[in-house]
Coordinates of C-alpha atoms (C1' of nucleotides) in Angstrom, one line a residue:
Chain A
M437 CA 112.0 244.2 25.0
T438 CA 110.8 241.0 25.9
D439 CA 111.7 240.7 29.1
T440 CA 110.8 236.9 29.2
G441 CA 114.2 233.7 30.4
R442 CA 115.4 235.1 33.5
T443 CA 117.0 233.1 36.3
A444 CA 114.6 230.9 37.7
T445 CA 116.0 228.8 40.3
A446 CA 113.3 226.9 42.8
E447 CA 110.9 228.9 44.3
H448 CA 110.9 231.4 41.8
R449 CA 109.0 230.3 39.0
A450 CA 105.8 231.8 37.1
Y451 CA 104.1 229.6 37.8
R452 CA 104.7 228.7 41.0
R453 CA 103.9 232.6 42.6
V454 CA 99.7 231.7 40.6
V455 CA 99.5 227.9 42.9
D456 CA 100.7 230.0 45.8
D457 CA 98.3 232.4 45.6
V458 CA 95.4 230.2 45.1
E459 CA 96.3 227.8 47.3
A460 CA 97.0 230.7 50.6
R461 CA 93.7 232.4 49.4
I462 CA 91.6 228.4 49.3
A463 CA 93.0 227.2 52.6
S464 CA 91.7 231.3 53.9
G465 CA 88.5 230.7 52.7
E466 CA 88.7 233.9 51.2
L467 CA 88.7 232.0 47.9
R468 CA 85.5 228.9 48.8
P469 CA 83.9 226.0 46.6
G470 CA 81.5 226.0 43.9
D471 CA 83.5 229.7 42.9
R472 CA 85.2 230.6 39.4
L473 CA 88.7 231.7 38.7
P474 CA 89.0 234.2 35.3
S475 CA 89.5 232.9 32.8
E476 CA 93.1 231.5 31.6
R477 CA 93.7 234.6 29.5
E478 CA 92.5 237.0 32.2
L479 CA 94.7 235.2 34.8
V480 CA 97.8 235.9 32.2
D481 CA 96.2 239.3 32.8
R482 CA 96.8 239.6 36.3
Y483 CA 99.9 237.7 37.2
G484 CA 101.6 239.4 33.5
I485 CA 102.8 236.1 33.2
A486 CA 102.0 234.1 29.7
R487 CA 99.5 231.3 29.4
S488 CA 102.2 228.3 29.0
S489 CA 102.6 229.1 32.9
V490 CA 99.5 230.5 33.7
R491 CA 98.1 226.9 32.7
E492 CA 101.1 224.8 34.1
A493 CA 99.9 226.8 37.7
L494 CA 96.6 225.5 37.0
R495 CA 97.5 221.4 36.0
V496 CA 98.7 221.9 39.2
L497 CA 96.0 222.2 41.2
E498 CA 94.5 220.3 39.5
S499 CA 96.5 217.6 40.2
L500 CA 96.2 218.6 44.2
E501 CA 92.2 219.1 43.2
L502 CA 91.5 222.4 43.9
V503 CA 90.4 223.2 41.3
R504 CA 89.2 221.5 38.0
S505 CA 88.3 223.4 34.9
A506 CA 86.2 222.5 31.9
P507 CA 86.7 222.7 28.4
R508 CA 84.8 225.7 26.5
D509 CA 83.4 226.5 30.5
P510 CA 83.0 230.4 29.9
R511 CA 83.0 231.1 33.4
G512 CA 86.4 230.0 34.3
P513 CA 88.0 227.3 36.4
L514 CA 85.9 225.6 39.3
V515 CA 86.6 225.8 43.0
L516 CA 86.7 222.0 44.0
P517 CA 85.6 221.3 47.8
I518 CA 88.1 220.4 50.0
T519 CA 88.8 216.3 49.8
S520 CA 90.7 213.2 50.6
A521 CA 91.1 212.4 47.3
P522 CA 95.1 213.5 47.5
I523 CA 95.6 212.0 50.2
R524 CA 94.6 208.3 49.0
R525 CA 96.5 209.0 45.9
S526 CA 99.4 209.3 47.5
L527 CA 99.1 207.1 50.0
G528 CA 98.2 204.7 47.2
L529 CA 101.3 205.7 45.3
L530 CA 103.7 205.1 49.4
T531 CA 101.6 202.0 49.7
S532 CA 102.1 200.6 46.6
S533 CA 106.1 200.7 46.6
R534 CA 106.0 199.7 50.4
T535 CA 107.0 202.8 51.4
I536 CA 104.3 202.7 54.3
S537 CA 103.1 199.5 54.9
L538 CA 99.6 197.4 55.4
P539 CA 100.2 196.7 59.2
Q540 CA 100.7 200.3 59.6
L541 CA 97.5 201.5 57.6
V542 CA 95.8 199.1 60.0
Q543 CA 97.1 200.3 63.7
L544 CA 95.9 204.2 61.8
R545 CA 92.8 203.0 60.7
M546 CA 92.5 201.2 64.1
V547 CA 92.5 204.3 66.0
I548 CA 90.7 206.5 63.8
D549 CA 87.1 204.3 63.1
A550 CA 87.3 203.5 67.5
S551 CA 87.4 207.6 67.0
T552 CA 84.6 207.3 65.0
N553 CA 81.9 205.0 66.5
L554 CA 82.4 206.5 69.4
M555 CA 81.5 210.3 67.8
A556 CA 78.6 208.2 66.2
A557 CA 76.9 206.6 69.1
L558 CA 77.3 210.2 71.0
R559 CA 75.7 211.8 67.7
R560 CA 73.5 210.1 65.7
T561 CA 69.8 210.9 64.3
P562 CA 67.1 208.6 63.8
E563 CA 68.5 209.2 60.0
H564 CA 71.9 207.8 60.3
L565 CA 70.6 204.9 61.9
V566 CA 67.5 203.7 59.4
A567 CA 70.7 204.1 57.0
L568 CA 72.8 201.9 58.9
E569 CA 69.9 199.8 58.9
R570 CA 69.7 200.1 55.0
N571 CA 73.5 198.8 54.3
M572 CA 72.8 195.8 56.4
A573 CA 70.6 195.0 55.0
R574 CA 72.3 195.2 51.6
M575 CA 74.8 193.3 52.6
R576 CA 73.2 190.4 53.6
G577 CA 72.0 189.9 50.1
L578 CA 75.9 190.4 48.9
L579 CA 77.0 187.7 51.3
H580 CA 77.1 185.0 47.5
H581 CA 78.6 188.7 45.5
S582 CA 81.9 189.6 44.6
Y583 CA 84.0 191.0 47.3
A584 CA 85.0 194.1 45.8
E585 CA 80.7 194.5 45.5
F586 CA 81.0 193.5 48.8
G587 CA 84.2 195.9 49.5
R588 CA 82.0 197.9 48.1
A589 CA 79.3 198.4 50.8
D590 CA 81.4 197.3 53.7
L591 CA 83.1 201.2 53.2
E592 CA 79.6 202.7 53.0
F593 CA 78.6 201.5 56.5
H594 CA 81.7 203.1 57.3
E595 CA 81.2 206.1 55.4
I596 CA 78.1 206.7 57.0
L597 CA 79.3 205.9 60.5
A598 CA 82.6 208.8 59.4
D599 CA 78.9 211.0 58.7
A600 CA 77.2 210.5 61.7
A601 CA 79.9 211.3 63.9
G602 CA 79.7 214.3 62.5
H603 CA 83.5 215.6 62.8
E604 CA 84.7 215.8 58.8
L605 CA 88.7 216.3 58.8
V606 CA 88.0 212.3 61.4
R607 CA 85.7 211.9 58.1
L608 CA 88.3 212.7 55.6
Y609 CA 91.7 210.7 57.7
G610 CA 89.4 208.1 57.7
E611 CA 88.3 208.2 54.6
A612 CA 91.6 207.9 53.0
V613 CA 93.3 204.8 55.2
R614 CA 89.5 202.7 54.5
E615 CA 90.1 202.7 51.2
A616 CA 93.5 202.5 51.2
V617 CA 93.3 199.3 53.4
L618 CA 90.7 198.0 51.1
E619 CA 93.3 198.7 48.0
L620 CA 95.3 197.0 50.0
I621 CA 93.3 193.8 51.2
Q622 CA 91.9 193.0 47.8
Q623 CA 95.6 191.8 46.6
T624 CA 96.8 190.1 50.2
I625 CA 94.0 188.6 51.9
L626 CA 91.8 187.6 48.3
D627 CA 92.7 184.5 48.2
A628 CA 91.1 182.7 52.3
D629 CA 89.0 180.7 50.6
D630 CA 87.4 181.1 53.9
Q631 CA 85.9 184.9 51.8
E632 CA 82.3 184.1 53.4
A633 CA 83.7 182.7 57.0
H634 CA 84.7 186.9 56.1
K635 CA 81.9 188.5 55.0
L636 CA 79.8 186.9 57.6
R637 CA 81.8 187.7 60.7
S638 CA 81.6 192.1 59.0
I639 CA 78.1 191.7 58.7
R640 CA 78.3 190.5 63.1
H641 CA 80.8 193.3 63.9
H642 CA 78.5 195.4 62.0
T643 CA 74.6 194.5 63.7
A644 CA 76.8 194.4 67.3
V645 CA 78.9 198.3 66.4
F646 CA 75.0 199.0 64.9
D647 CA 73.2 198.2 68.9
A648 CA 76.0 200.0 70.2
I649 CA 75.6 203.7 68.4
S650 CA 71.8 203.2 68.4
A651 CA 72.3 202.4 72.8
G652 CA 74.4 205.0 73.0
D653 CA 76.9 203.3 74.3
G654 CA 80.3 205.3 72.7
R655 CA 83.2 203.2 74.4
A656 CA 81.3 199.8 72.9
A657 CA 81.2 201.1 69.5
S658 CA 85.1 202.3 70.4
R659 CA 86.0 199.3 71.4
L660 CA 83.8 196.7 69.1
A661 CA 86.1 199.1 66.3
R662 CA 90.1 197.8 67.4
E663 CA 88.8 194.0 68.4
S664 CA 87.6 193.4 65.2
L665 CA 90.1 194.6 63.0
Y666 CA 92.7 193.4 65.3
Q667 CA 90.7 190.2 65.0
Y668 CA 90.7 190.2 60.7
Y669 CA 94.8 191.3 60.3
A670 CA 96.6 190.1 63.4
D671 CA 97.0 186.8 62.0
H672 CA 98.1 189.1 58.4
V673 CA 101.6 191.0 60.5
G674 CA 104.2 190.1 62.2
D675 CA 104.7 189.8 65.5
E676 CA 105.3 193.3 66.4
D677 CA 103.0 195.2 64.7
R678 CA 100.3 192.1 66.6
E679 CA 101.6 193.9 69.6
I680 CA 101.0 197.3 68.9
M681 CA 97.7 196.2 68.1
A682 CA 97.3 194.5 71.0
A683 CA 98.1 197.8 72.8
L684 CA 95.6 199.6 71.4
V685 CA 93.2 197.2 71.8
S686 CA 93.2 197.5 75.6
E687 CA 94.1 200.9 75.5
C688 CA 90.3 201.6 75.5
G689 CA 89.3 198.1 77.5
G690 CA 89.3 195.2 75.0
R691 CA 90.2 192.0 74.8
V692 CA 92.3 190.4 72.5
D693 CA 91.5 187.1 71.9
P694 CA 93.8 183.9 72.6
Chain B
M1483 CA 98.2 219.0 9.0
T1484 CA 98.5 220.8 11.9
D1485 CA 96.3 217.8 14.4
T1486 CA 95.8 220.0 16.8
G1487 CA 93.1 220.9 18.9
R1488 CA 91.3 218.2 18.5
T1489 CA 87.8 217.3 21.7
A1490 CA 90.2 216.4 24.5
T1491 CA 87.8 215.7 27.4
A1492 CA 88.2 214.5 30.9
E1493 CA 91.4 212.0 30.8
H1494 CA 92.1 212.5 27.1
R1495 CA 94.0 215.5 27.4
A1496 CA 98.2 215.8 25.9
Y1497 CA 99.6 215.4 29.3
R1498 CA 97.6 213.0 31.1
R1499 CA 99.8 210.3 28.6
V1500 CA 102.1 212.3 30.0
V1501 CA 101.6 211.4 33.6
D1502 CA 100.0 208.1 33.8
D1503 CA 102.4 206.7 31.6
V1504 CA 105.4 207.7 34.8
E1505 CA 103.3 207.2 37.5
A1506 CA 103.0 203.5 36.5
R1507 CA 106.6 203.6 36.0
I1508 CA 107.6 203.9 38.7
A1509 CA 105.2 202.2 40.7
S1510 CA 106.1 199.7 39.3
G1511 CA 109.7 199.9 40.4
E1512 CA 110.4 200.3 36.2
L1513 CA 111.8 203.8 37.2
R1514 CA 114.1 204.4 40.7
P1515 CA 114.7 207.0 42.5
G1516 CA 118.5 208.6 40.9
D1517 CA 116.5 207.5 37.8
R1518 CA 116.5 209.9 34.8
L1519 CA 113.4 211.1 32.4
P1520 CA 114.3 211.6 29.5
S1521 CA 114.5 215.5 28.1
E1522 CA 112.4 217.6 28.1
R1523 CA 113.2 218.3 23.8
E1524 CA 112.9 213.8 23.9
L1525 CA 110.1 213.8 25.5
V1526 CA 108.6 215.7 22.5
D1527 CA 109.6 212.6 20.8
R1528 CA 108.1 210.3 22.2
Y1529 CA 105.4 210.7 23.2
G1530 CA 104.5 212.9 19.9
I1531 CA 103.2 215.8 22.2
A1532 CA 104.2 219.2 22.0
R1533 CA 106.6 220.7 24.2
S1534 CA 103.4 222.8 26.3
S1535 CA 102.0 219.6 27.2
V1536 CA 105.2 218.3 28.5
R1537 CA 105.9 220.2 30.6
E1538 CA 102.5 220.3 32.0
A1539 CA 103.3 216.9 32.8
L1540 CA 106.3 217.3 34.4
R1541 CA 105.1 220.1 36.8
V1542 CA 102.4 217.8 37.7
L1543 CA 104.1 215.6 38.5
E1544 CA 106.8 217.6 40.7
S1545 CA 104.4 218.5 42.4
L1546 CA 103.2 215.1 43.1
E1547 CA 107.1 215.0 44.1
L1548 CA 107.3 212.4 42.0
V1549 CA 110.3 213.7 39.9
R1550 CA 112.3 216.9 40.2
S1551 CA 113.5 219.0 37.0
A1552 CA 116.2 221.1 38.1
P1553 CA 117.0 224.2 34.4
R1554 CA 119.8 223.2 32.8
D1555 CA 120.9 220.0 33.6
P1556 CA 121.1 217.8 30.4
R1557 CA 121.1 215.1 32.3
G1558 CA 116.8 215.4 33.0
P1559 CA 114.7 215.1 34.9
L1560 CA 115.2 213.5 38.2
V1561 CA 113.4 210.5 39.5
L1562 CA 112.6 211.6 43.2
P1563 CA 112.4 209.3 46.2
I1564 CA 108.6 208.4 47.2
T1565 CA 107.8 210.2 50.3
S1566 CA 105.0 211.5 52.7
A1567 CA 105.8 214.5 51.7
P1568 CA 102.9 215.3 49.6
I1569 CA 100.3 213.1 52.1
R1570 CA 101.9 216.5 54.5
R1571 CA 101.0 219.4 52.0
S1572 CA 97.1 217.8 51.5
L1573 CA 97.3 217.1 55.3
G1574 CA 97.9 221.0 56.0
L1575 CA 95.6 221.9 53.3
L1576 CA 92.5 220.3 55.0
T1577 CA 93.7 221.5 58.2
S1578 CA 94.3 224.7 57.5
S1579 CA 91.1 225.4 55.5
R1580 CA 88.9 227.0 58.7
T1581 CA 86.3 225.0 57.4
I1582 CA 87.1 222.8 60.2
S1583 CA 86.9 224.2 64.7
L1584 CA 89.4 224.5 67.2
P1585 CA 87.7 221.7 68.8
Q1586 CA 88.0 218.7 66.2
L1587 CA 91.5 219.6 65.9
V1588 CA 91.8 219.1 69.3
Q1589 CA 89.6 216.3 69.5
L1590 CA 92.3 214.8 67.1
R1591 CA 94.6 215.7 68.4
M1592 CA 93.7 213.4 71.5
V1593 CA 92.7 210.7 69.5
I1594 CA 96.7 210.6 67.3
D1595 CA 98.5 212.2 70.0
A1596 CA 97.5 209.4 72.3
S1597 CA 98.2 206.9 69.9
T1598 CA 101.8 207.8 69.2
N1599 CA 102.5 208.0 73.1
L1600 CA 100.9 204.4 72.7
M1601 CA 103.6 203.5 70.2
A1602 CA 106.3 205.2 72.0
A1603 CA 106.0 203.9 75.0
L1604 CA 106.4 200.0 73.4
R1605 CA 109.5 200.9 71.3
R1606 CA 111.1 204.1 72.4
T1607 CA 115.6 204.0 72.5
P1608 CA 117.8 205.3 74.8
E1609 CA 118.4 207.7 72.7
H1610 CA 114.7 208.5 72.5
L1611 CA 114.5 209.2 75.2
V1612 CA 118.4 211.1 75.4
A1613 CA 115.8 213.4 73.5
L1614 CA 112.8 214.1 75.9
E1615 CA 114.6 215.4 78.9
R1616 CA 117.1 217.1 76.5
N1617 CA 114.1 218.9 75.2
M1618 CA 112.3 219.2 78.7
A1619 CA 115.5 221.3 80.1
R1620 CA 114.9 223.3 77.0
M1621 CA 111.3 224.4 77.3
R1622 CA 112.8 225.0 81.1
G1623 CA 115.2 227.4 80.5
L1624 CA 111.6 228.8 78.3
L1625 CA 109.9 229.6 81.1
H1626 CA 109.8 233.3 81.0
H1627 CA 110.5 233.6 76.9
S1628 CA 108.0 234.1 74.2
Y1629 CA 104.7 232.2 73.3
A1630 CA 105.9 231.9 70.4
E1631 CA 109.5 230.0 70.6
F1632 CA 107.7 227.8 73.5
G1633 CA 104.8 226.3 71.1
R1634 CA 107.8 226.0 68.9
A1635 CA 109.5 223.9 71.6
D1636 CA 106.0 222.0 73.3
L1637 CA 105.5 220.5 69.5
E1638 CA 109.1 219.2 69.1
F1639 CA 108.3 217.6 72.3
H1640 CA 105.5 215.3 70.3
E1641 CA 107.7 215.3 67.9
I1642 CA 110.2 213.5 69.3
L1643 CA 107.6 211.2 70.4
A1644 CA 106.0 210.3 67.2
D1645 CA 110.1 209.9 65.6
A1646 CA 109.9 207.4 68.5
A1647 CA 106.7 205.6 67.9
G1648 CA 108.0 204.7 64.5
H1649 CA 104.7 205.0 63.1
E1650 CA 104.6 206.7 59.8
L1651 CA 101.7 208.0 59.1
V1652 CA 100.7 208.7 62.6
R1653 CA 103.7 211.0 62.6
L1654 CA 102.3 212.9 59.7
Y1655 CA 98.7 213.7 60.7
G1656 CA 100.2 213.8 64.1
E1657 CA 101.9 215.8 63.2
A1658 CA 99.2 218.3 60.6
V1659 CA 97.1 218.9 63.2
R1660 CA 99.7 219.6 65.5
E1661 CA 100.4 222.6 63.8
A1662 CA 97.0 223.7 62.9
V1663 CA 96.2 223.6 67.1
L1664 CA 99.2 225.5 68.5
E1665 CA 97.7 228.3 64.6
L1666 CA 94.5 228.2 66.3
I1667 CA 95.4 228.2 69.8
Q1668 CA 97.9 231.9 69.3
Q1669 CA 94.9 233.7 68.4
T1670 CA 92.6 231.9 70.5
I1671 CA 94.1 231.6 74.1
L1672 CA 97.5 234.0 73.8
D1673 CA 95.8 236.9 76.0
A1674 CA 95.5 235.1 78.4
D1675 CA 97.0 236.0 81.3
D1676 CA 97.8 233.2 83.4
Q1677 CA 100.7 232.9 79.6
E1678 CA 103.8 230.7 83.0
A1679 CA 101.0 228.7 84.3
H1680 CA 100.0 226.9 81.4
K1681 CA 104.2 226.5 80.5
L1682 CA 104.5 225.8 83.8
R1683 CA 101.3 223.4 82.8
S1684 CA 103.3 221.7 80.2
I1685 CA 106.8 221.0 81.1
R1686 CA 104.4 218.9 84.6
H1687 CA 102.2 217.7 81.8
H1688 CA 106.1 216.1 79.9
T1689 CA 107.3 215.5 83.0
A1690 CA 104.6 212.5 83.8
V1691 CA 104.8 212.0 80.1
F1692 CA 108.3 211.1 80.0
D1693 CA 108.0 208.6 83.4
A1694 CA 104.8 206.8 81.2
I1695 CA 106.6 206.3 78.3
S1696 CA 110.6 205.6 80.2
A1697 CA 108.7 202.9 82.5
G1698 CA 106.2 201.3 79.1
D1699 CA 103.8 201.9 80.5
G1700 CA 101.9 202.6 77.1
R1701 CA 98.5 203.0 78.4
A1702 CA 99.0 205.7 80.9
A1703 CA 101.1 207.7 78.3
S1704 CA 97.8 207.6 76.5
R1705 CA 95.1 208.4 79.4
L1706 CA 98.0 211.0 79.8
A1707 CA 98.0 213.1 76.3
R1708 CA 93.4 213.1 76.4
E1709 CA 93.7 214.1 80.1
S1710 CA 96.2 217.1 79.7
L1711 CA 93.9 218.2 75.9
Y1712 CA 90.9 218.2 78.0
Q1713 CA 91.9 220.2 80.8
Y1714 CA 93.5 222.6 78.6
Y1715 CA 90.9 223.4 76.1
A1716 CA 88.1 221.8 77.8
D1717 CA 87.0 224.9 79.2
H1718 CA 87.8 227.1 75.7
V1719 CA 85.0 225.2 73.2
G1720 CA 81.2 224.5 73.9
D1721 CA 79.1 222.3 75.7
E1722 CA 78.8 219.5 73.2
D1723 CA 82.4 219.1 72.3
R1724 CA 83.2 219.4 76.2
E1725 CA 81.4 216.2 75.7
I1726 CA 82.7 214.7 73.1
M1727 CA 86.7 215.2 75.0
A1728 CA 85.3 213.7 77.5
A1729 CA 83.7 210.8 76.3
L1730 CA 87.8 210.5 74.4
V1731 CA 88.7 210.9 77.8
S1732 CA 86.7 207.8 79.2
E1733 CA 87.5 205.6 76.4
C1734 CA 90.2 204.9 77.9
G1735 CA 89.6 204.6 81.1
G1736 CA 91.2 208.3 82.2
R1737 CA 89.0 210.1 84.1
V1738 CA 87.9 214.1 84.2
D1739 CA 88.6 216.2 86.8
P1740 CA 86.2 217.6 88.2
Chain C
dG480 C1' 152.9 220.2 25.9
dA481 C1' 150.0 222.8 29.1
dG482 C1' 146.5 226.1 30.3
dT483 C1' 143.6 229.2 29.6
dC484 C1' 139.1 231.7 25.3
dG485 C1' 135.5 231.1 23.8
dC486 C1' 132.2 229.3 20.5
dT487 C1' 129.0 225.7 20.1
dG488 C1' 124.9 223.3 21.4
dC489 C1' 123.1 221.3 23.9
dT490 C1' 119.4 222.0 29.1
dG491 C1' 115.2 224.7 31.1
dG492 C1' 111.8 228.2 31.8
dT493 C1' 110.0 231.6 29.4
dC494 C1' 107.2 234.3 26.8
dT495 C1' 103.9 234.7 21.7
dG496 C1' 100.8 233.9 18.2
dA497 C1' 98.2 230.5 15.7
dC498 C1' 94.5 227.2 15.4
dC499 C1' 90.1 224.1 17.2
dA500 C1' 86.0 222.6 18.7
dG501 C1' 82.3 223.9 20.7
dA502 C1' 79.4 226.6 24.0
dT503 C1' 76.8 231.4 24.5
dC504 C1' 74.8 235.2 23.1
dG505 C1' 72.4 238.6 20.0
dG506 C1' 70.9 240.0 16.0
dC507 C1' 68.4 239.4 12.1
dG508 C1' 65.1 237.0 8.5
dG509 C1' 61.8 234.3 8.5
Chain D
dC294 C1' 57.6 235.6 18.0
dC295 C1' 60.9 232.2 16.3
dG296 C1' 64.8 230.0 14.3
dC297 C1' 69.0 230.4 12.6
dC298 C1' 73.3 231.7 11.4
dG299 C1' 77.8 233.7 13.2
dA300 C1' 80.7 237.1 16.2
dT301 C1' 83.2 236.3 20.3
dC302 C1' 84.4 234.4 24.1
dT303 C1' 86.0 229.4 26.0
dG304 C1' 90.1 225.8 27.3
dG305 C1' 93.4 223.0 24.4
dT306 C1' 97.5 221.8 21.3
dC307 C1' 100.8 222.8 18.3
dA308 C1' 104.9 226.0 16.9
dG309 C1' 108.7 228.4 17.2
dA310 C1' 111.4 231.8 19.4
dC311 C1' 114.6 233.9 22.6
dC312 C1' 117.4 234.1 27.4
dA313 C1' 120.5 231.6 31.1
dG314 C1' 123.8 229.2 31.8
dC315 C1' 126.6 224.5 32.0
dA316 C1' 129.9 221.3 29.5
dG317 C1' 132.8 219.9 26.3
dC318 C1' 135.8 221.2 22.6
dG319 C1' 138.6 222.9 20.1
dA320 C1' 141.8 226.8 18.8
dC321 C1' 145.0 230.2 20.4
dT322 C1' 148.3 231.5 23.9
dC323 C1' 152.4 230.9 26.8

DNA sequence: GAGTCGCTGCTGGTCTGACCAGATCGGCGG
DNA sequence: CCGCCGATCTGGTCAGACCAGCAGCGACTC
């Protein structure tokens, strides 16, 4: 008897058992980054399903960035550290399909960046300050280069801050949002011919944030994040969204330039 | 000639061609929700790959919630409307993977809930206020019931607020964080014998938030979120985390009870 | 003529067994 | 002792089969 082809609607799919199981074991911490899954053929025995089903499961786990399998690796599929990559991917799809708008992204970024700066001011080490200074020097050197390159350096500044904040969740959430914003911005605002002014303003803003953070002034660092994002994007959003952004600025006692 | 088993590292995987192609055609709008993909066997011909590869591709597209294939559906896999479901899934994994501590979750929740309340105060409709009142009445009725049930009603209150805020991303992020907090809390604080006091405090807090939101006072609603989360959890975290939480409260001009 | 039965052909879900390319490792010959 | 070679492992791919169930259509019955 070949016990094949049984009715398999919805969640009874063979490969789902593997996906759910592995996912749960990663969530629970039983499977840690760097661990190895058994080889495909061993998973076949372990779950009692065919290799094609095992492979479907592995492809899904790979698309979730939970696992990566390399060809001819006798050690089996590698369990990856949890990253924001899949979120970024989905965020990208959502934004490119206009389901999620730039204003929404910017608003969320105001909140996340503000908290990042606040925590960074309280927890930063001297090494973080050095890294920030080095990044600022690099950005000054990129003033006349492509906006894409400048944008990456800008992102890096925020990633150092996220590091300094010492808050893994805020770091991951922020990463996803910032990259989505950058991606969208390069299609929207890029044609503005005052790119250099934009860049100069970025550098000024980073300098101010750096000062606040090295002084340990969390409130100021937080306010700066909200104010500068408002200044950047207020002209590119509708009235209602601008109102929300203004409210986010004044939430922490910031001011909106007239 | 069986042209099989060629070297296929990285992006040269057979199923990737299908995934990338379909993904791009969905992002570009060529494939719209409600459209149908060709049947598996037709995709085999169209891409010149084996059915197992086609199926791997379909499983990945399904895990991205871009497509759903039903058994025995002669019309072929259905193209789905783009939703935020996959983000929620990844977010949930991110937060539930034990690497994130309760203090971190609470801190992020302070930020997200505050923004939610702020936006809800600006955008809520009369219907939202009605829903909030109904929920508050229900919670009063659950005062003497299990904490789990009460917790669910509590969650629902925040979900109504997230709805009122009208910000899809904030809603998603908030959902993930709040659920994770609730899950963790039921193992940590549950043994406190002052459960009823906790519940009463929750209800008082919700009442205050309701008043601020119906008055359109965003700053107050935001401050309330931060202050009450601080009050709830300050005693259950270490000194450093409490300091961060205090900073988050005072970031928006709130006060920390002595 | 209208209604029902059953066949045929389609679908997706699953399994089996095969082959390829490359890596790893043990053993054999120099 | 060193170096080469093959057995054996891995993941990637393919081909072909079977199952369960639905749809359409033709034939048979009333």
